[in-house]
Amino acid sequence: MSAATVASKKAGLISMTVDGRHRRIRLRTGDLRDRFPGLLDPILRLTAAESPNGGGGS
């Protein structure tokens, strides 16, 4: 596990479940929206626009 993943988990930004040999990591969007109102939506829009399959590209 990377240092960034460990830090994000300790900070409560992500949740992780183990499924066999796989680790499933989820962003805790509800908690983030409660703790930092208005921050998450613009970040998600930017990443979707920059994603190759996320629309909004040129």
Coordinates of N, CA and C in Angstrom, one line a residue:
M1 N 0.8 -1.2 0.0 CA 0.0 0.0 0.0 C 0.9 1.2 0.0
S2 N 0.5 2.2 -0.8 CA 1.4 3.4 -0.9 C 1.2 4.3 0.3
A3 N 2.2 5.2 0.5 CA 2.1 6.1 1.6 C 0.9 7.1 1.5
A4 N 0.6 7.4 0.3 CA -0.6 8.3 0.0 C -1.9 7.6 0.4
T5 N -2.0 6.3 0.1 CA -3.2 5.6 0.4 C -3.3 5.4 1.9
V6 N -2.2 5.1 2.6 CA -2.3 5.0 4.1 C -2.7 6.3 4.7
A7 N -2.1 7.4 4.2 CA -2.4 8.8 4.8 C -3.9 9.1 4.5
S8 N -4.4 8.8 3.3 CA -5.8 9.1 3.0 C -6.7 8.3 3.8
K9 N -6.4 7.0 4.1 CA -7.2 6.2 4.9 C -7.2 6.7 6.4
K10 N -6.1 7.1 6.9 CA -6.0 7.6 8.3 C -6.8 8.9 8.4
A11 N -6.8 9.7 7.3 CA -7.5 11.0 7.3 C -9.0 10.8 7.1
G12 N -9.4 9.6 6.8 CA -10.9 9.4 6.6 C -11.4 9.8 5.2
L13 N -10.5 9.9 4.3 CA -10.9 10.3 2.9 C -11.3 9.2 2.1
I14 N -10.8 8.0 2.4 CA -11.2 6.8 1.7 C -11.6 5.7 2.6
S15 N -12.3 4.7 2.1 CA -12.5 3.5 2.8 C -12.0 2.3 2.0
M16 N -11.5 1.3 2.6 CA -11.0 0.2 1.9 C -11.6 -1.1 2.4
T17 N -11.9 -2.0 1.4 CA -12.3 -3.4 1.8 C -11.4 -4.3 1.0
V18 N -11.2 -5.5 1.6 CA -10.4 -6.5 1.0 C -11.4 -7.6 0.5
D19 N -11.2 -7.9 -0.8 CA -12.0 -8.9 -1.5 C -11.1 -9.9 -2.1
G20 N -10.7 -11.0 -1.4 CA -9.8 -12.0 -1.8 C -8.4 -11.3 -1.9
R21 N -7.8 -11.3 -3.1 CA -6.5 -10.7 -3.3 C -6.6 -9.2 -3.7
H22 N -7.8 -8.7 -3.8 CA -8.0 -7.3 -4.3 C -8.4 -6.4 -3.1
R23 N -7.9 -5.2 -3.2 CA -8.3 -4.2 -2.3 C -9.2 -3.2 -3.0
R24 N -10.4 -2.9 -2.5 CA -11.3 -2.0 -3.2 C -11.3 -0.7 -2.4
I25 N -10.9 0.4 -3.0 CA -10.8 1.7 -2.4 C -11.9 2.6 -2.9
R26 N -12.6 3.2 -2.0 CA -13.7 4.1 -2.3 C -13.5 5.4 -1.7
L27 N -13.7 6.5 -2.4 CA -13.7 7.8 -1.9 C -14.9 8.0 -1.0
R28 N -14.8 8.6 0.2 CA -15.9 8.8 1.1 C -16.6 10.1 0.7
T29 N -17.3 10.2 -0.4 CA -17.8 11.4 -0.9 C -18.8 12.1 0.1
G30 N -19.7 11.3 0.8 CA -20.6 11.9 1.7 C -19.9 12.6 2.8
D31 N -18.9 11.9 3.4 CA -18.1 12.5 4.5 C -17.4 13.8 4.0
L32 N -16.8 13.7 2.8 CA -16.1 14.8 2.3 C -17.0 16.0 2.1
R33 N -18.1 15.8 1.6 CA -19.1 16.9 1.3 C -19.5 17.5 2.6
D34 N -19.7 16.7 3.7 CA -20.1 17.2 5.0 C -18.9 18.1 5.6
R35 N -17.7 17.6 5.5 CA -16.6 18.2 6.1 C -16.1 19.5 5.3
F36 N -16.2 19.4 4.0 CA -15.7 20.5 3.1 C -16.7 20.8 2.1
P37 N -17.8 21.5 2.4 CA -18.9 21.8 1.5 C -18.3 22.6 0.3
G38 N -18.8 22.2 -0.9 CA -18.4 22.9 -2.1 C -17.0 22.6 -2.7
L39 N -16.2 21.8 -2.0 CA -14.9 21.5 -2.5 C -14.9 20.3 -3.5
L40 N -15.6 19.3 -3.2 CA -15.5 18.0 -4.0 C -16.1 18.1 -5.4
D41 N -17.2 18.8 -5.6 CA -17.8 18.8 -6.9 C -16.9 19.5 -8.0
P42 N -16.3 20.6 -7.7 CA -15.4 21.2 -8.8 C -14.2 20.2 -9.1
I43 N -13.7 19.6 -8.1 CA -12.6 18.6 -8.3 C -13.0 17.5 -9.2
L44 N -14.2 16.9 -8.9 CA -14.7 15.8 -9.7 C -15.0 16.2 -11.1
R45 N -15.5 17.4 -11.3 CA -15.8 17.9 -12.7 C -14.5 18.1 -13.4
L46 N -13.5 18.6 -12.8 CA -12.2 18.8 -13.5 C -11.6 17.4 -13.9
T47 N -11.6 16.5 -13.0 CA -11.1 15.2 -13.3 C -11.9 14.4 -14.4
A48 N -13.2 14.6 -14.4 CA -14.0 14.0 -15.4 C -13.7 14.6 -16.8
A49 N -13.5 16.0 -16.8 CA -13.2 16.7 -18.1 C -11.8 16.3 -18.6
E50 N -10.9 15.9 -17.7 CA -9.5 15.6 -18.2 C -9.4 14.1 -18.5
S51 N -10.4 13.3 -18.1 CA -10.4 11.8 -18.3 C -10.6 11.5 -19.8
P52 N -9.8 10.6 -20.3 CA -10.0 10.2 -21.7 C -11.4 9.8 -22.1
N53 N -12.1 9.2 -21.2 CA -13.5 8.7 -21.5 C -14.5 9.5 -20.7
G54 N -14.2 10.6 -20.1 CA -15.0 11.3 -19.2 C -15.8 12.5 -19.8
G55 N -15.7 12.7 -21.1 CA -16.5 13.8 -21.7 C -15.8 15.2 -21.4
G56 N -16.2 16.2 -22.0 CA -15.8 17.5 -21.7 C -14.4 17.8 -22.3
G57 N -13.8 16.8 -23.0 CA -12.5 17.1 -23.6 C -12.6 17.8 -24.9
S58 N -11.5 18.2 -25.6 CA -11.6 19.0 -26.8 C -11.7 18.2 -28.0

